[in-house]
């Protein structure tokens, strides 16, 4: 891994207007005045983060939140003996680091580019300025943090209640395109990362994928073929009943 | 009831009950009732006092319990709710009218800023919990917990501090999974009966196990 990522100043976009437009589309800044978004953009920068580059380390000062424009960023923690626990993989258009920036000021995890990535770096000062001058910014920030909390609560619930086979199947069923009938969907990252994201070992993932074959799931590289989405859903959610059916 | 419910929620304890009663009302609903609908910006934010709420999209997303808040993310982000909120059990809680809540907070930036601090802390705890859940199997988490109940290195008899249902919840697993975790630890000389007494033949072996990982 290389450290640090490229200097923010070296990768500034040609015009701050384009950066403002990108920021204005984020739920975090939606509805803020053009002037307020322009002020945030003026302090922000687009940076390129090559694959396997550490964006920040656990315990480092949280000086900026990051918006993923392209590529993927892996957020993870490490044990003292080097084992990795992937908390989340962020793809466009998502952002992370708000809680650390506005909380105790330290990143609780490491972040590394899983593939070449482009991110917007929004400095802490820009966030604090917006919060103090724009009541709407504080409202949107609470909304964004509440959304993160729901997503993490869902992940905790899955880890606590679902077997490894169910977790893998649910992840596949949540991929874009896994709606109905016979489909082929694409894994967003390699199997090692998938195993880490789902909290199982790489060799356990292989065993789980073998057990999914009789349920009509075949994985080749990044492609996942599902023979019958509804049948897979029924097989892995035996207790779900009509609530899930109604929501599908 | 409203004041008690607000006080029990880390986030909404920030709202003065004397002000909140103007836009809050008690809400009861039977199991399976759809409390908030996916695709809509909710008219109310729900605070759970008793019971549990399932978040259901194409797949079950999770379950929230007492003290938790549903709908805040969509209302404050002005984005449609990404899930149905369905009462998993009989629901008792408080519905805070969205327009009233927003109007009140419009003049109370201090409360919004305090909410940011609390949510940030809660997120940090969740991240730690996820990292721990992914690194340690159920058996390892149980072994680590049992090892904390005694300073012994070799054999010991310990007493569980709560019933097994509560212990399962504390360790982040289902009761059936806890039973399987105890069964797995039997090979390491851990013997648990129906009661709270657990015999451990080799405490050091349990401590070593917590260094491993698999789910």
mmCIF file with all atom_site columns, C-alpha atoms in Angstrom, chain B residues 137-207:
data_model
loop_
_atom_site.group_PDB
_atom_site.id
_atom_site.type_symbol
_atom_site.label_atom_id
_atom_site.label_alt_id
_atom_site.label_comp_id
_atom_site.label_asym_id
_atom_site.label_entity_id
_atom_site.label_seq_id
_atom_site.pdbx_PDB_ins_code
_atom_site.Cartn_x
_atom_site.Cartn_y
_atom_site.Cartn_z
_atom_site.occupancy
_atom_site.B_iso_or_equiv
_atom_site.pdbx_formal_charge
_atom_site.auth_seq_id
_atom_site.auth_comp_id
_atom_site.auth_asym_id
_atom_site.auth_atom_id
_atom_site.pdbx_PDB_model_num
ATOM 1  C CA . UNK B 1 137 ? -17.607 -16.577 14.995 1.00 0.00 ? 137 UNK B CA 1
ATOM 2  C CA . UNK B 1 138 ? -20.463 -17.187 17.426 1.00 0.00 ? 138 UNK B CA 1
ATOM 3  C CA . UNK B 1 139 ? -18.451 -19.874 19.231 1.00 0.00 ? 139 UNK B CA 1
ATOM 4  C CA . UNK B 1 140 ? -15.494 -17.518 19.519 1.00 0.00 ? 140 UNK B CA 1
ATOM 5  C CA . UNK B 1 141 ? -17.657 -14.735 20.914 1.00 0.00 ? 141 UNK B CA 1
ATOM 6  C CA . UNK B 1 142 ? -19.149 -17.131 23.461 1.00 0.00 ? 142 UNK B CA 1
ATOM 7  C CA . UNK B 1 143 ? -15.689 -18.458 24.371 1.00 0.00 ? 143 UNK B CA 1
ATOM 8  C CA . UNK B 1 144 ? -14.401 -14.920 24.851 1.00 0.00 ? 144 UNK B CA 1
ATOM 9  C CA . UNK B 1 145 ? -17.351 -14.052 27.052 1.00 0.00 ? 145 UNK B CA 1
ATOM 10 C CA . UNK B 1 146 ? -17.028 -17.186 29.216 1.00 0.00 ? 146 UNK B CA 1
ATOM 11 C CA . UNK B 1 147 ? -13.323 -16.493 29.668 1.00 0.00 ? 147 UNK B CA 1
ATOM 12 C CA . UNK B 1 148 ? -14.135 -13.060 31.093 1.00 0.00 ? 148 UNK B CA 1
ATOM 13 C CA . UNK B 1 149 ? -16.198 -14.683 33.864 1.00 0.00 ? 149 UNK B CA 1
ATOM 14 C CA . UNK B 1 150 ? -13.179 -16.199 35.599 1.00 0.00 ? 150 UNK B CA 1
ATOM 15 C CA . UNK B 1 151 ? -9.555  -15.222 36.239 1.00 0.00 ? 151 UNK B CA 1
ATOM 16 C CA . UNK B 1 152 ? -8.619  -18.929 36.210 1.00 0.00 ? 152 UNK B CA 1
ATOM 17 C CA . UNK B 1 153 ? -6.228  -20.354 33.632 1.00 0.00 ? 153 UNK B CA 1
ATOM 18 C CA . UNK B 1 154 ? -7.161  -24.024 33.858 1.00 0.00 ? 154 UNK B CA 1
ATOM 19 C CA . UNK B 1 155 ? -10.468 -25.467 35.091 1.00 0.00 ? 155 UNK B CA 1
ATOM 20 C CA . UNK B 1 156 ? -13.307 -23.344 36.499 1.00 0.00 ? 156 UNK B CA 1
ATOM 21 C CA . UNK B 1 157 ? -17.017 -23.344 37.237 1.00 0.00 ? 157 UNK B CA 1
ATOM 22 C CA . UNK B 1 158 ? -18.720 -20.085 36.264 1.00 0.00 ? 158 UNK B CA 1
ATOM 23 C CA . UNK B 1 159 ? -22.252 -18.770 36.632 1.00 0.00 ? 159 UNK B CA 1
ATOM 24 C CA . UNK B 1 160 ? -23.884 -17.002 33.715 1.00 0.00 ? 160 UNK B CA 1
ATOM 25 C CA . UNK B 1 161 ? -24.984 -13.497 34.775 1.00 0.00 ? 161 UNK B CA 1
ATOM 26 C CA . UNK B 1 162 ? -28.309 -13.713 32.891 1.00 0.00 ? 162 UNK B CA 1
ATOM 27 C CA . UNK B 1 163 ? -30.577 -16.263 31.246 1.00 0.00 ? 163 UNK B CA 1
ATOM 28 C CA . UNK B 1 164 ? -29.538 -17.751 27.911 1.00 0.00 ? 164 UNK B CA 1
ATOM 29 C CA . UNK B 1 165 ? -32.011 -15.713 25.896 1.00 0.00 ? 165 UNK B CA 1
ATOM 30 C CA . UNK B 1 166 ? -30.507 -12.482 27.216 1.00 0.00 ? 166 UNK B CA 1
ATOM 31 C CA . UNK B 1 167 ? -27.003 -13.867 26.818 1.00 0.00 ? 167 UNK B CA 1
ATOM 32 C CA . UNK B 1 168 ? -27.738 -14.630 23.155 1.00 0.00 ? 168 UNK B CA 1
ATOM 33 C CA . UNK B 1 169 ? -28.927 -11.062 22.622 1.00 0.00 ? 169 UNK B CA 1
ATOM 34 C CA . UNK B 1 170 ? -25.899 -9.678  24.441 1.00 0.00 ? 170 UNK B CA 1
ATOM 35 C CA . UNK B 1 171 ? -23.547 -11.682 22.214 1.00 0.00 ? 171 UNK B CA 1
ATOM 36 C CA . UNK B 1 172 ? -25.437 -10.756 19.042 1.00 0.00 ? 172 UNK B CA 1
ATOM 37 C CA . UNK B 1 173 ? -26.866 -14.130 18.068 1.00 0.00 ? 173 UNK B CA 1
ATOM 38 C CA . UNK B 1 174 ? -30.122 -16.059 18.040 1.00 0.00 ? 174 UNK B CA 1
ATOM 39 C CA . UNK B 1 175 ? -30.873 -18.365 21.022 1.00 0.00 ? 175 UNK B CA 1
ATOM 40 C CA . UNK B 1 176 ? -30.648 -21.406 18.712 1.00 0.00 ? 176 UNK B CA 1
ATOM 41 C CA . UNK B 1 177 ? -27.237 -20.212 17.540 1.00 0.00 ? 177 UNK B CA 1
ATOM 42 C CA . UNK B 1 178 ? -26.118 -19.859 21.161 1.00 0.00 ? 178 UNK B CA 1
ATOM 43 C CA . UNK B 1 179 ? -27.093 -23.490 21.759 1.00 0.00 ? 179 UNK B CA 1
ATOM 44 C CA . UNK B 1 180 ? -25.021 -24.531 18.734 1.00 0.00 ? 180 UNK B CA 1
ATOM 45 C CA . UNK B 1 181 ? -22.105 -22.407 19.982 1.00 0.00 ? 181 UNK B CA 1
ATOM 46 C CA . UNK B 1 182 ? -22.258 -24.185 23.374 1.00 0.00 ? 182 UNK B CA 1
ATOM 47 C CA . UNK B 1 183 ? -22.350 -27.510 21.509 1.00 0.00 ? 183 UNK B CA 1
ATOM 48 C CA . UNK B 1 184 ? -19.238 -26.552 19.546 1.00 0.00 ? 184 UNK B CA 1
ATOM 49 C CA . UNK B 1 185 ? -17.419 -25.568 22.731 1.00 0.00 ? 185 UNK B CA 1
ATOM 50 C CA . UNK B 1 186 ? -18.171 -28.974 24.271 1.00 0.00 ? 186 UNK B CA 1
ATOM 51 C CA . UNK B 1 187 ? -15.199 -30.315 22.317 1.00 0.00 ? 187 UNK B CA 1
ATOM 52 C CA . UNK B 1 188 ? -13.061 -27.822 24.236 1.00 0.00 ? 188 UNK B CA 1
ATOM 53 C CA . UNK B 1 189 ? -14.374 -29.060 27.566 1.00 0.00 ? 189 UNK B CA 1
ATOM 54 C CA . UNK B 1 190 ? -17.178 -26.563 28.127 1.00 0.00 ? 190 UNK B CA 1
ATOM 55 C CA . UNK B 1 191 ? -20.217 -28.181 29.749 1.00 0.00 ? 191 UNK B CA 1
ATOM 56 C CA . UNK B 1 192 ? -23.446 -26.213 30.177 1.00 0.00 ? 192 UNK B CA 1
ATOM 57 C CA . UNK B 1 193 ? -26.651 -27.634 31.543 1.00 0.00 ? 193 UNK B CA 1
ATOM 58 C CA . UNK B 1 194 ? -30.125 -26.121 31.705 1.00 0.00 ? 194 UNK B CA 1
ATOM 59 C CA . UNK B 1 195 ? -29.209 -23.667 34.442 1.00 0.00 ? 195 UNK B CA 1
ATOM 60 C CA . UNK B 1 196 ? -26.699 -20.866 34.764 1.00 0.00 ? 196 UNK B CA 1
ATOM 61 C CA . UNK B 1 197 ? -23.776 -23.093 35.812 1.00 0.00 ? 197 UNK B CA 1
ATOM 62 C CA . UNK B 1 198 ? -21.053 -23.739 33.213 1.00 0.00 ? 198 UNK B CA 1
ATOM 63 C CA . UNK B 1 199 ? -18.076 -26.053 33.774 1.00 0.00 ? 199 UNK B CA 1
ATOM 64 C CA . UNK B 1 200 ? -14.911 -25.090 31.885 1.00 0.00 ? 200 UNK B CA 1
ATOM 65 C CA . UNK B 1 201 ? -12.092 -27.654 31.808 1.00 0.00 ? 201 UNK B CA 1
ATOM 66 C CA . UNK B 1 202 ? -9.478  -25.397 30.208 1.00 0.00 ? 202 UNK B CA 1
ATOM 67 C CA . UNK B 1 203 ? -10.016 -21.622 30.396 1.00 0.00 ? 203 UNK B CA 1
ATOM 68 C CA . UNK B 1 204 ? -6.733  -20.900 28.610 1.00 0.00 ? 204 UNK B CA 1
ATOM 69 C CA . UNK B 1 205 ? -7.974  -22.903 25.598 1.00 0.00 ? 205 UNK B CA 1
ATOM 70 C CA . UNK B 1 206 ? -11.028 -20.643 25.409 1.00 0.00 ? 206 UNK B CA 1
ATOM 71 C CA . UNK B 1 207 ? -8.829  -17.562 25.469 1.00 0.00 ? 207 UNK B CA 1
#
